[in-house]
XYZ file of C-alpha atoms in Angstrom:
730
model
C 39.569 35.676 -4.558
C 37.974 33.622 -7.343
C 38.523 30.451 -5.277
C 36.828 32.046 -2.274
C 33.850 33.115 -4.373
C 33.606 29.607 -5.829
C 33.606 28.050 -2.343
C 30.944 30.475 -1.093
C 28.795 29.766 -4.150
C 29.161 26.014 -3.636
C 28.171 26.264 0.027
C 25.162 28.444 -0.782
C 23.841 26.144 -3.509
C 24.423 23.094 -1.334
C 22.491 24.326 1.669
C 19.989 26.690 0.036
C 19.244 25.186 -3.395
C 16.390 26.014 -5.758
C 14.738 28.877 -3.926
C 15.794 28.375 -0.289
C 17.625 31.452 0.982
C 19.424 32.662 4.100
C 16.860 33.969 6.565
C 14.132 31.529 5.524
C 12.430 29.950 8.532
C 11.457 26.273 8.682
C 8.551 24.892 10.695
C 9.006 21.155 11.084
C 6.089 18.875 12.016
C 7.369 15.357 12.604
C 6.175 11.918 13.638
C 8.339 8.838 14.062
C 8.690 8.327 10.305
C 7.033 11.309 8.616
C 7.708 15.021 8.289
C 5.713 17.949 6.982
C 7.914 21.033 6.544
C 6.671 24.597 6.060
C 9.152 27.163 4.778
C 8.543 30.845 5.546
C 10.445 33.101 3.183
C 11.599 36.628 3.918
C 8.348 38.028 2.505
C 6.451 36.012 5.139
C 4.808 33.550 2.734
C 4.383 30.037 4.250
C 4.871 27.224 1.720
C 5.067 23.444 2.016
C 8.449 22.152 0.878
C 8.285 18.584 2.172
C 5.685 15.951 3.014
C 7.261 12.544 3.198
C 9.904 10.548 5.063
C 11.429 12.151 8.124
C 15.094 13.145 7.848
C 17.495 12.126 10.595
C 18.917 15.665 10.834
C 16.365 18.424 11.340
C 18.731 21.123 10.102
C 18.858 19.505 6.652
C 15.243 20.466 5.900
C 16.675 23.902 5.107
C 18.346 22.312 2.103
C 15.140 20.881 0.637
C 14.391 22.454 -2.783
C 11.104 24.214 -3.358
C 9.236 20.923 -3.301
C 10.404 19.699 -6.669
C 9.150 22.650 -8.683
C 9.779 21.933 -12.339
C 9.523 25.332 -13.931
C 8.469 28.851 -13.191
C 5.876 29.462 -10.483
C 4.517 32.852 -11.544
C 2.935 33.395 -8.133
C 5.619 31.781 -5.882
C 2.733 30.352 -3.827
C 1.604 27.287 -5.801
C 2.746 25.356 -2.716
C 1.169 27.677 -0.169
C 0.453 26.128 3.215
C -3.003 27.755 3.051
C -3.708 29.350 -0.313
C -5.594 32.670 -0.136
C -7.938 33.824 -2.890
C -7.473 37.065 -4.763
C -4.162 38.907 -4.954
C -1.672 36.972 -7.010
C -3.047 33.432 -6.579
C -3.897 31.677 -9.864
C -4.992 28.273 -8.535
C -7.726 26.780 -6.349
C -7.775 28.612 -2.982
C -8.084 27.123 0.483
C -9.751 30.271 1.790
C -11.841 32.938 0.084
C -13.260 35.970 1.881
C -14.919 39.290 1.222
C -13.879 41.896 3.765
C -16.252 44.290 5.466
C -15.325 47.005 2.940
C -16.040 44.713 -0.036
C -12.409 43.819 -0.883
C -12.444 40.200 -2.164
C -8.749 39.385 -1.621
C -6.558 37.936 1.098
C -2.811 37.980 1.695
C -1.851 35.743 4.617
C 1.609 36.361 6.058
C 3.442 34.474 8.763
C 3.344 36.093 12.218
C 4.707 33.392 14.511
C 4.359 29.749 15.437
C 4.409 27.703 18.599
C 4.869 24.034 19.420
C 3.781 22.289 22.576
C 3.392 18.740 23.876
C -0.314 17.957 24.247
C 0.234 14.483 25.705
C 2.760 11.700 25.618
C 3.729 11.369 21.964
C 1.301 14.079 20.788
C 2.754 17.406 19.616
C 0.639 20.377 18.490
C 2.155 23.003 16.200
C 0.191 26.204 15.568
C 1.120 28.600 12.770
C -0.346 32.106 13.057
C -1.029 34.053 9.838
C -2.393 37.558 9.298
C -3.381 39.816 6.448
C -1.016 42.853 6.593
C -3.762 45.254 5.468
C -6.734 43.923 7.448
C -7.250 42.683 11.025
C -7.945 39.204 9.627
C -6.190 36.156 11.109
C -5.902 32.456 10.316
C -4.316 29.857 12.578
C -3.160 26.545 11.109
C -3.064 23.608 13.527
C -0.973 20.468 13.003
C -1.311 17.782 15.656
C 1.354 15.115 15.154
C 0.862 11.696 16.725
C 4.440 10.476 16.966
C 4.020 6.724 17.466
C 1.081 6.359 15.099
C 2.548 8.420 12.214
C -0.693 10.355 11.854
C -1.156 14.119 11.465
C -4.406 15.917 12.203
C -4.733 19.317 10.520
C -7.368 22.040 10.853
C -7.697 25.828 10.764
C -9.387 28.611 12.692
C -10.448 31.968 11.257
C -11.158 35.211 13.109
C -11.087 38.965 12.501
C -11.698 42.304 14.187
C -12.981 44.289 11.217
C -15.769 46.776 11.903
C -18.471 44.638 10.282
C -18.924 40.933 9.447
C -16.717 39.256 6.861
C -18.190 36.844 4.306
C -16.277 33.563 4.063
C -16.931 31.943 0.709
C -14.515 29.076 1.336
C -12.789 27.901 4.515
C -10.841 24.670 4.057
C -9.317 22.596 6.822
C -6.094 21.594 5.082
C -3.949 22.468 2.077
C -1.239 19.925 1.175
C 1.352 19.937 -1.620
C 3.033 16.855 -3.072
C 5.616 16.466 -5.832
C 5.763 13.242 -7.847
C 5.933 12.036 -11.424
C 2.369 10.645 -11.374
C -0.579 10.562 -8.986
C -3.169 7.828 -8.471
C -6.310 8.616 -6.487
C -8.527 5.933 -4.942
C -11.911 7.172 -3.815
C -14.980 5.213 -2.762
C -18.558 5.527 -3.947
C -21.884 3.747 -3.798
C -25.393 4.031 -2.420
C -27.592 2.279 0.097
C -26.575 -1.394 0.477
C -23.628 -1.012 -1.911
C -21.249 1.208 0.008
C -17.488 1.678 -0.346
C -16.774 0.665 -3.940
C -13.222 1.737 -4.819
C -12.156 3.447 -8.031
C -8.535 4.245 -8.794
C -7.790 6.917 -11.398
C -4.643 8.666 -12.499
C -4.883 12.396 -11.868
C -3.978 14.627 -14.780
C -3.695 18.388 -15.211
C -6.604 20.258 -13.708
C -8.962 19.760 -10.800
C -10.823 16.689 -9.551
C -13.481 17.291 -6.887
C -15.142 14.798 -4.539
C -18.024 16.261 -2.580
C -21.480 15.809 -1.105
C -24.479 18.100 -0.738
C -26.804 15.836 1.272
C -26.584 17.636 4.618
C -27.361 14.725 6.944
C -26.519 11.167 5.957
C -23.970 13.061 3.917
C -21.777 10.067 3.035
C -24.531 8.089 1.306
C -22.880 8.382 -2.123
C -19.254 8.637 -1.042
C -17.310 9.024 2.195
C -14.801 11.823 2.896
C -11.898 9.356 2.664
C -9.234 8.742 0.026
C -5.982 6.963 -0.794
C -3.376 8.837 -2.814
C -0.482 6.929 -4.382
C 2.616 8.691 -5.682
C 4.556 7.769 -8.845
C 2.807 4.413 -9.336
C -0.297 2.608 -8.108
C 0.411 1.513 -4.559
C 0.570 -2.095 -3.495
C -0.424 -3.380 -0.095
C 3.078 -3.240 1.413
C 5.062 -1.154 -1.088
C 4.832 2.324 -2.590
C 4.286 5.877 -1.362
C 0.761 6.437 -0.094
C -1.197 9.137 1.700
C -4.447 8.020 3.356
C -6.743 10.883 4.287
C -10.171 11.217 5.877
C -12.089 14.334 6.912
C -13.617 14.340 10.412
C -16.917 15.938 9.395
C -20.429 14.470 9.338
C -21.903 16.946 6.865
C -21.238 18.285 3.390
C -17.567 17.951 2.519
C -15.319 18.820 -0.409
C -12.009 17.158 -1.352
C -10.082 18.807 -4.202
C -7.077 17.392 -6.036
C -5.357 19.790 -8.423
C -2.360 18.923 -10.587
C -0.793 22.354 -11.027
C 1.030 23.750 -14.094
C 4.332 22.409 -12.700
C 2.824 18.894 -12.414
C 2.790 18.908 -8.629
C -0.329 17.970 -6.688
C -2.320 20.270 -4.434
C -4.854 18.714 -2.005
C -7.486 20.935 -0.387
C -9.990 19.421 2.035
C -12.768 20.813 4.194
C -16.429 21.709 4.522
C -18.209 22.045 1.188
C -18.816 25.772 0.556
C -21.934 24.842 -1.447
C -24.858 26.985 -0.155
C -22.714 27.708 2.883
C -21.192 31.155 2.639
C -20.345 31.868 6.261
C -20.857 35.324 7.743
C -18.240 35.743 10.463
C -18.919 38.497 12.990
C -16.061 40.549 14.490
C -14.406 38.791 17.421
C -15.989 35.423 16.597
C -14.039 32.349 15.517
C -14.792 29.657 12.955
C -12.962 26.394 13.627
C -12.906 23.921 10.742
C -13.008 20.130 11.068
C -9.766 18.173 10.918
C -8.253 16.357 7.980
C -6.609 13.246 9.398
C -3.873 11.791 7.229
C -0.974 9.391 7.275
C 1.949 9.060 4.873
C 4.003 5.920 4.322
C 6.472 4.631 1.747
C 5.478 1.092 2.712
C 2.132 0.838 0.975
C -1.562 0.923 1.763
C -1.255 -1.556 4.592
C 1.076 0.679 6.582
C -1.128 3.793 6.393
C -4.239 1.855 7.365
C -2.467 0.293 10.354
C -1.355 3.795 11.358
C -4.949 5.052 11.247
C -6.203 2.019 13.188
C -3.715 2.546 16.013
C -4.475 6.261 16.092
C -8.246 5.698 16.179
C -8.117 3.107 18.933
C -5.834 5.173 21.146
C -6.847 8.757 20.438
C -10.315 9.020 18.883
C -12.873 6.247 19.391
C -14.389 6.024 22.900
C -13.064 2.947 24.700
C -11.056 2.234 21.572
C -8.789 -0.149 23.457
C -11.574 -1.561 25.646
C -14.359 -4.106 25.279
C -17.460 -4.403 23.094
C -20.773 -6.227 23.534
C -22.071 -8.911 21.190
C -25.776 -8.471 20.563
C -28.926 -9.997 19.133
C -31.158 -7.557 17.221
C -34.884 -8.252 16.822
C -35.384 -6.494 13.469
C -35.331 -9.486 11.115
C -37.168 -11.616 13.671
C -40.143 -9.279 14.168
C -39.835 -6.066 12.157
C -42.591 -3.777 13.602
C -44.742 -6.678 14.820
C -43.881 -7.451 18.432
C -45.147 -7.284 21.993
C -43.736 -7.931 25.447
C -44.308 -11.676 25.185
C -42.462 -11.978 21.871
C -39.571 -9.882 23.119
C -39.249 -11.845 26.348
C -38.918 -15.014 24.298
C -36.187 -13.350 22.235
C -34.307 -12.417 25.424
C -34.148 -16.109 26.263
C -33.038 -16.878 22.697
C -30.223 -14.362 23.048
C -29.069 -15.946 26.281
C -29.282 -19.392 24.711
C -27.226 -18.224 21.748
C -24.608 -16.668 24.041
C -24.665 -12.948 23.222
C -24.168 -10.160 25.786
C -27.080 -7.901 24.865
C -30.498 -7.731 23.224
C -31.165 -4.702 20.993
C -34.763 -3.572 20.468
C -34.966 -1.947 17.048
C -37.545 0.331 15.408
C -41.265 0.229 16.262
C -41.461 0.569 20.061
C -42.879 4.124 20.299
C -45.842 6.330 19.384
C -49.388 6.303 20.781
C -51.562 8.799 18.934
C -49.804 7.551 15.824
C -48.471 4.048 16.615
C -45.206 3.109 14.936
C -46.425 0.074 12.986
C -44.637 1.067 9.792
C -42.148 3.739 8.732
C -44.751 6.418 7.883
C -45.464 7.712 11.391
C -44.330 8.509 14.911
C -40.710 9.674 14.641
C -40.381 12.368 17.287
C -42.943 10.800 19.645
C -40.482 8.930 21.851
C -42.927 7.364 24.304
C -43.479 3.624 24.627
C -46.383 2.335 22.590
C -48.847 1.280 25.285
C -50.459 -1.407 23.176
C -47.179 -3.164 22.369
C -45.374 -2.380 25.606
C -47.949 -1.706 28.356
C -45.316 -1.980 31.100
C -42.771 0.268 29.375
C -39.075 0.052 28.580
C -38.163 -0.377 32.250
C -40.026 -3.691 32.323
C -38.119 -4.921 29.265
C -34.778 -3.927 30.789
C -35.553 -5.972 33.891
C -36.904 -8.908 31.875
C -33.729 -9.015 29.788
C -31.560 -8.813 32.884
C -33.582 -11.622 34.462
C -32.889 -13.702 31.377
C -29.173 -13.028 31.846
C -28.451 -10.445 29.160
C -28.371 -6.648 28.903
C -30.852 -4.466 27.034
C -30.296 -1.822 24.360
C -32.585 0.287 22.184
C -32.841 1.974 18.752
C -33.389 5.724 18.356
C -33.593 8.145 15.458
C -33.785 11.395 17.428
C -32.788 13.813 14.635
C -35.844 12.983 12.546
C -39.587 13.572 12.566
C -42.520 11.965 10.786
C -45.038 14.369 9.192
C -47.646 12.217 10.921
C -46.529 12.735 14.519
C -47.484 14.733 17.599
C -44.112 16.483 17.545
C -44.713 17.786 14.030
C -48.173 18.994 14.991
C -46.879 20.848 18.069
C -43.639 22.243 16.661
C -43.755 22.673 12.865
C -41.139 25.417 13.269
C -38.662 22.785 14.536
C -38.632 21.060 11.145
C -36.409 21.834 8.168
C -38.829 22.673 5.362
C -39.184 25.381 2.748
C -41.941 27.988 2.949
C -44.362 28.080 0.018
C -43.130 24.742 -1.305
C -44.452 21.181 -1.138
C -42.752 18.975 1.460
C -40.442 16.351 0.000
C -39.864 13.256 2.115
C -36.869 10.969 2.236
C -37.948 7.598 3.657
C -41.230 9.183 4.718
C -39.605 11.594 7.145
C -38.176 15.061 7.623
C -35.143 16.395 9.485
C -35.352 18.355 12.734
C -33.581 21.712 12.798
C -30.514 21.104 14.949
C -29.344 24.673 14.365
C -32.104 25.594 16.833
C -30.956 25.347 20.504
C -34.478 24.288 21.555
C -34.290 21.340 19.178
C -30.845 20.464 20.503
C -32.323 20.394 24.009
C -35.167 18.179 22.789
C -32.869 15.672 21.083
C -30.570 15.520 24.093
C -33.635 15.100 26.311
C -34.833 12.081 24.312
C -31.615 10.257 25.186
C -31.234 11.626 28.703
C -34.835 10.878 29.735
C -34.561 7.316 28.497
C -31.319 6.722 30.415
C -32.494 8.566 33.535
C -35.607 6.383 33.746
C -33.624 3.241 32.887
C -30.141 3.615 34.366
C -29.103 0.065 33.449
C -29.979 0.535 29.776
C -26.736 -0.677 28.202
C -26.652 0.335 24.525
C -28.114 2.820 22.041
C -28.236 2.448 18.275
C -28.466 6.028 16.919
C -29.896 6.070 13.407
C -30.133 8.834 10.778
C -32.056 7.780 7.688
C -32.934 10.997 5.835
C -30.918 13.500 3.861
C -31.816 17.200 4.000
C -34.528 17.999 1.512
C -36.344 21.323 1.983
C -33.215 23.063 3.298
C -34.641 25.961 5.264
C -34.728 26.833 8.961
C -37.653 28.767 10.408
C -35.498 30.151 13.229
C -31.981 30.563 11.866
C -31.345 34.199 10.833
C -28.721 33.125 8.287
C -29.856 30.327 5.960
C -26.347 30.057 4.507
C -25.204 28.665 7.870
C -27.720 25.820 7.865
C -25.552 22.954 6.595
C -22.610 23.901 8.827
C -24.560 24.702 11.972
C -26.649 21.534 11.671
C -23.530 19.422 12.159
C -22.239 21.724 14.877
C -25.617 21.373 16.631
C -25.430 17.601 16.372
C -21.957 17.616 17.911
C -23.189 19.838 20.766
C -25.870 17.266 21.570
C -23.402 14.393 21.424
C -20.940 16.301 23.626
C -23.643 16.557 26.281
C -24.521 12.884 25.989
C -20.892 11.833 26.292
C -20.249 14.192 29.201
C -23.032 12.575 31.245
C -22.678 9.008 29.929
C -18.976 8.610 29.108
C -18.921 4.804 28.932
C -22.273 4.131 27.246
C -21.854 2.024 24.076
C -23.295 3.938 21.108
C -23.664 2.574 17.580
C -23.419 5.144 14.791
C -25.973 4.111 12.178
C -27.178 6.054 9.168
C -29.109 3.609 7.049
C -25.760 1.889 6.761
C -22.685 3.895 5.824
C -24.355 7.285 5.407
C -22.355 8.825 8.235
C -18.992 7.173 8.867
C -16.298 9.662 9.820
C -13.999 10.519 12.691
C -15.981 13.658 13.528
C -18.915 11.505 14.655
C -16.705 8.669 15.902
C -15.400 10.972 18.603
C -18.698 10.147 20.334
C -19.630 6.645 19.116
C -17.970 3.402 20.086
C -18.792 1.695 16.789
C -20.540 2.148 13.435
C -22.861 0.237 11.128
C -21.125 -0.077 7.726
C -24.098 -1.143 5.605
C -27.616 -2.506 5.751
C -26.355 -5.059 3.233
C -25.402 -8.032 5.408
C -25.108 -10.614 2.637
C -21.953 -12.495 3.638
C -20.291 -12.260 0.245
C -21.111 -8.568 -0.196
C -19.809 -7.846 3.291
C -16.371 -9.262 2.440
C -15.959 -6.398 -0.037
C -17.648 -3.706 2.081
C -15.671 -4.524 5.215
C -12.430 -4.870 3.237
C -12.724 -1.322 1.915
C -13.769 0.244 5.216
C -10.694 -1.355 6.774
C -8.391 1.081 4.979
C -9.564 3.805 7.370
C -11.390 2.275 10.346
C -10.336 -0.402 12.857
C -12.081 -3.727 13.399
C -13.210 -2.842 16.939
C -15.450 -0.091 15.527
C -16.945 -2.047 12.614
C -20.296 -3.743 13.423
C -20.782 -6.967 11.467
C -23.955 -8.988 12.013
C -24.892 -12.529 11.097
C -28.275 -12.315 9.344
C -30.407 -14.252 6.869
C -29.358 -12.048 3.944
C -27.560 -13.956 1.211
C -27.379 -17.586 0.216
C -24.202 -18.531 2.048
C -24.269 -21.087 4.869
C -24.222 -19.778 8.422
C -20.561 -20.710 8.803
C -19.582 -18.341 5.968
C -21.736 -15.517 7.364
C -20.305 -16.037 10.853
C -16.700 -16.149 9.645
C -17.219 -12.857 7.783
C -18.859 -11.189 10.789
C -15.896 -12.162 12.968
C -13.698 -9.713 11.005
C -14.914 -6.941 13.317
C -17.399 -6.390 16.141
C -19.737 -9.378 15.729
C -23.490 -9.456 16.366
C -26.627 -11.306 15.252
C -29.911 -10.393 13.597
C -31.474 -13.808 13.120
C -34.382 -15.885 14.400
C -32.585 -18.161 16.834
C -35.570 -20.495 17.178
C -35.401 -21.271 13.452
C -31.776 -22.392 13.521
C -31.202 -26.066 12.907
C -29.600 -28.010 15.730
C -26.142 -28.036 14.132
C -26.406 -24.346 13.194
C -27.220 -23.415 16.788
C -24.398 -25.560 18.163
C -21.976 -24.012 15.667
C -23.085 -20.472 16.542
C -22.798 -21.088 20.279
C -19.281 -22.435 19.878
C -18.332 -19.625 17.468
C -19.289 -17.021 20.091
C -17.062 -18.763 22.645
C -14.218 -18.825 20.124
C -14.817 -15.163 19.327
C -14.635 -14.237 23.004
C -11.184 -15.828 23.096
C -9.964 -14.208 19.864
C -11.616 -10.780 19.911
C -8.669 -8.914 21.436
C -6.424 -10.125 18.617
C -8.950 -9.054 15.975
C -9.870 -5.726 17.567
C -6.420 -4.587 18.627
C -4.059 -6.474 16.345
C -2.331 -5.131 13.254
C -4.243 -5.873 10.044
C -2.408 -7.351 7.067
C -4.352 -7.877 3.837
C -2.927 -10.936 2.089
C -5.109 -11.509 -0.989
C -7.598 -8.991 -2.327
C -11.167 -9.904 -3.327
C -10.929 -7.117 -5.911
C -8.286 -8.917 -7.959
C -8.693 -12.634 -7.262
C -10.964 -15.491 -6.289
C -9.957 -15.494 -2.632
C -9.992 -12.767 0.015
C -7.490 -13.300 2.796
C -6.467 -11.124 5.752
C -4.596 -11.538 9.016
C -4.720 -9.830 12.426
C -1.449 -10.027 14.390
C -0.808 -8.976 17.987
C 1.811 -6.351 18.735
C 3.890 -9.057 20.444
C 3.685 -11.217 17.285
C 2.696 -14.206 19.404
C -0.872 -14.705 18.115
C -2.701 -14.140 14.867
C -6.162 -14.796 13.439
C -6.346 -15.513 9.708
C -9.558 -15.209 7.664
C -9.922 -16.502 4.081
C -13.041 -16.471 1.896
C -13.949 -17.739 -1.555
C -15.410 -14.809 -3.518
C -15.555 -16.360 -7.020
C -17.821 -19.162 -8.191
C -16.148 -20.469 -11.342
C -15.068 -24.092 -11.607
C -12.184 -25.076 -9.310
C -11.680 -21.597 -7.962
C -9.997 -21.275 -4.599
C -6.577 -21.052 -2.984
C -4.584 -23.087 -5.473
C -1.240 -22.189 -3.893
C 0.156 -21.101 -0.533
C -0.661 -17.567 0.631
C 2.238 -15.666 2.149
C 1.583 -14.288 5.609
C 2.829 -10.941 6.914
C 3.568 -9.320 10.243
C 4.957 -12.388 12.021
C 8.360 -12.730 13.664
C 10.713 -14.635 11.328
C 12.515 -16.222 14.269
C 9.421 -17.561 16.042
C 7.711 -20.877 15.370
C 3.934 -20.953 14.961
C 1.249 -23.605 15.214
C -1.496 -23.312 12.568
C -4.916 -24.604 13.582
C -8.368 -24.280 12.018
C -11.299 -22.853 13.999
C -15.058 -22.517 13.445
C -15.443 -26.034 12.086
C -19.073 -26.853 11.360
C -20.429 -29.890 13.243
C -20.137 -33.061 11.223
C -17.260 -31.806 9.074
C -13.525 -32.337 9.387
C -10.564 -30.038 8.915
C -7.777 -31.275 6.613
C -5.503 -28.769 8.356
C -6.170 -30.051 11.870
C -5.814 -33.640 10.667
C -2.120 -32.976 10.106
C -1.154 -30.142 12.496
C 1.833 -28.082 11.419
C 4.369 -25.951 13.262
C 6.304 -23.606 10.995
C 8.629 -20.660 11.435
C 7.465 -17.138 10.799
C 10.183 -16.968 8.175
C 8.661 -19.937 6.322
C 5.089 -18.652 6.624
C 6.062 -15.230 5.247
C 8.450 -16.504 2.553
C 6.794 -19.703 1.302
C 3.339 -19.339 2.808
C 0.583 -21.735 3.745
C -2.483 -22.904 1.829
C -5.725 -22.448 3.818
C -7.357 -24.851 1.331
C -10.241 -22.589 0.365
C -12.540 -24.021 -2.306
C -16.235 -24.485 -3.028
C -16.537 -27.052 -0.222
C -14.564 -24.861 2.196
C -15.744 -21.393 1.176
C -14.572 -19.759 4.410
C -11.650 -20.767 6.590
C -10.577 -19.276 9.921
C -7.118 -20.189 11.197
C -5.410 -19.405 14.476
C -1.641 -18.913 14.275
C -0.067 -19.267 17.720
C 3.546 -19.047 18.838
C 4.960 -22.376 20.022
C 7.046 -21.752 23.139
């Protein structure tokens, strides 16, 4: 009998250790390499017991301990899948509500779950929770992209209480991770100095990243992070979670090391000034947290996000993009039809696909000759453009290139006809002075009439000019004066503004599904996958200094693919045009220069570079990115794009230091190639009148050699940027 009891005890502790018990239910969300496992105990509490590598046997998730708990969890819900406030919770909640009868607590119990295939390789799991004492329900959604190893998580909240419920917090996701140590990398900055990384070790307590800017909400920091477990992650080694919230407004990311030294991550809309009154029968759907886990370093999670974005999120993410010439630095506000027609010819001469007319083309009562007037008055300025936009479209097409235009339809100038006619359409406080950000105010997109107006600006322009080929959509002001004259609930303003924006963009995309749209917000003030559902590309920064852009583009690349990243060659910075061009090639290249002022060799170089880019762009846009040498830790930045077939690669290297004899003093090891294949290494983008020491002695080397020993791109002060093509020799 004792032997039998011993055997039964051994079996129980083997398969149900540290808190798992017979009757517990396991909800398994899996990708090719990753699993997130929710355990539902017999009391109906859903908790996360695993987020990490996928196990080969699904049944073994039942044997996972309570997520590495190292002591007594007084509540038993430290690792809740969606932590409710009130009741027995002692930590930061994911959701906080006050019921219609004034009760400020929630208790969310498991009801059921369902899993269905949404598309090839895309599986959606929905977990339904309910408060046992109130008709209050929460659904947790987990969309798993199998091949890309990405999970998209969001929540929906509804109730059927007799009166409205007040939601004081309503997060999108609630993750739980056990490790010995945690290292958080977040990114901060301001205009023209976006995406500066800081890595800190998280200690006991709560760290919060958030924004309260309303529009242009990411001006100071984006809703994106890297989280390394146990030790700071390297590029190709270490456990890493990369996360980014798909929301273009105020966000909040919370990282709490709990009393048992495990990490809780809560992400969603910032509840600041945004208590949400939810009426009976209505539903609030939160934005998605998109995340990827890998035990193969930062490079792996960023490649996962790139593949996911190209295939599943960004419009035409696996298609083509247009190179363009922008007039801004050539003319600023001072132009007319004659000047623009000359620039069309310059664009054709240079070799771009499209000419983009920037700010200053509109306004009659108040002409747009500087940035103090006219926003909202989207009619061609008759003095500058007497024949209208349609004439310019045809003139550009006659010159052999397409035509695009700049808009800032969410904004209004105090000195404008729109403001005079519809002051109630503007976000501004009663009985207070108006505060202006960049001499403008924000239109109230919570108002359906304003939504119709903003949509009409775009639709009218495209209806009148059906061959208009590109729109740059700008957003330069944050929300000062946060008050709506028409919204009955001011606490909904920040949330419903973004929802209103998305409604407009949905309508635009429904009617113009293939129109290229650039997401601009004074630079990186609005870069997220909520907006990038509608835009083909984004403008990372107004800072186009070639050296600065190496760093800015490097850090954006952790979350966003090259095909979506607009990089322009401009006159910012002191670097030669070759350096600026080589840096711009790292993504979707364009120009904002005065072509007529280029020297003969500079023009010839640029023309040839565009031809080279046309040949290489599919490798850069759709290849896997491998970062080889970081500008944050050394004198040289080096990165490589490799095709899925491993037959072609494009390798960029830049000198980022200026001390004596700095450069690539030794070979740089490549990554992502096939060890068995042999590759020819050849230099591209050689400036006229110079020679390449690499092309003088062409080399063919195995992938094994290039990844084990490496190759020196010979970067130094005389060769500050080097572009190499690595091609399989057949």
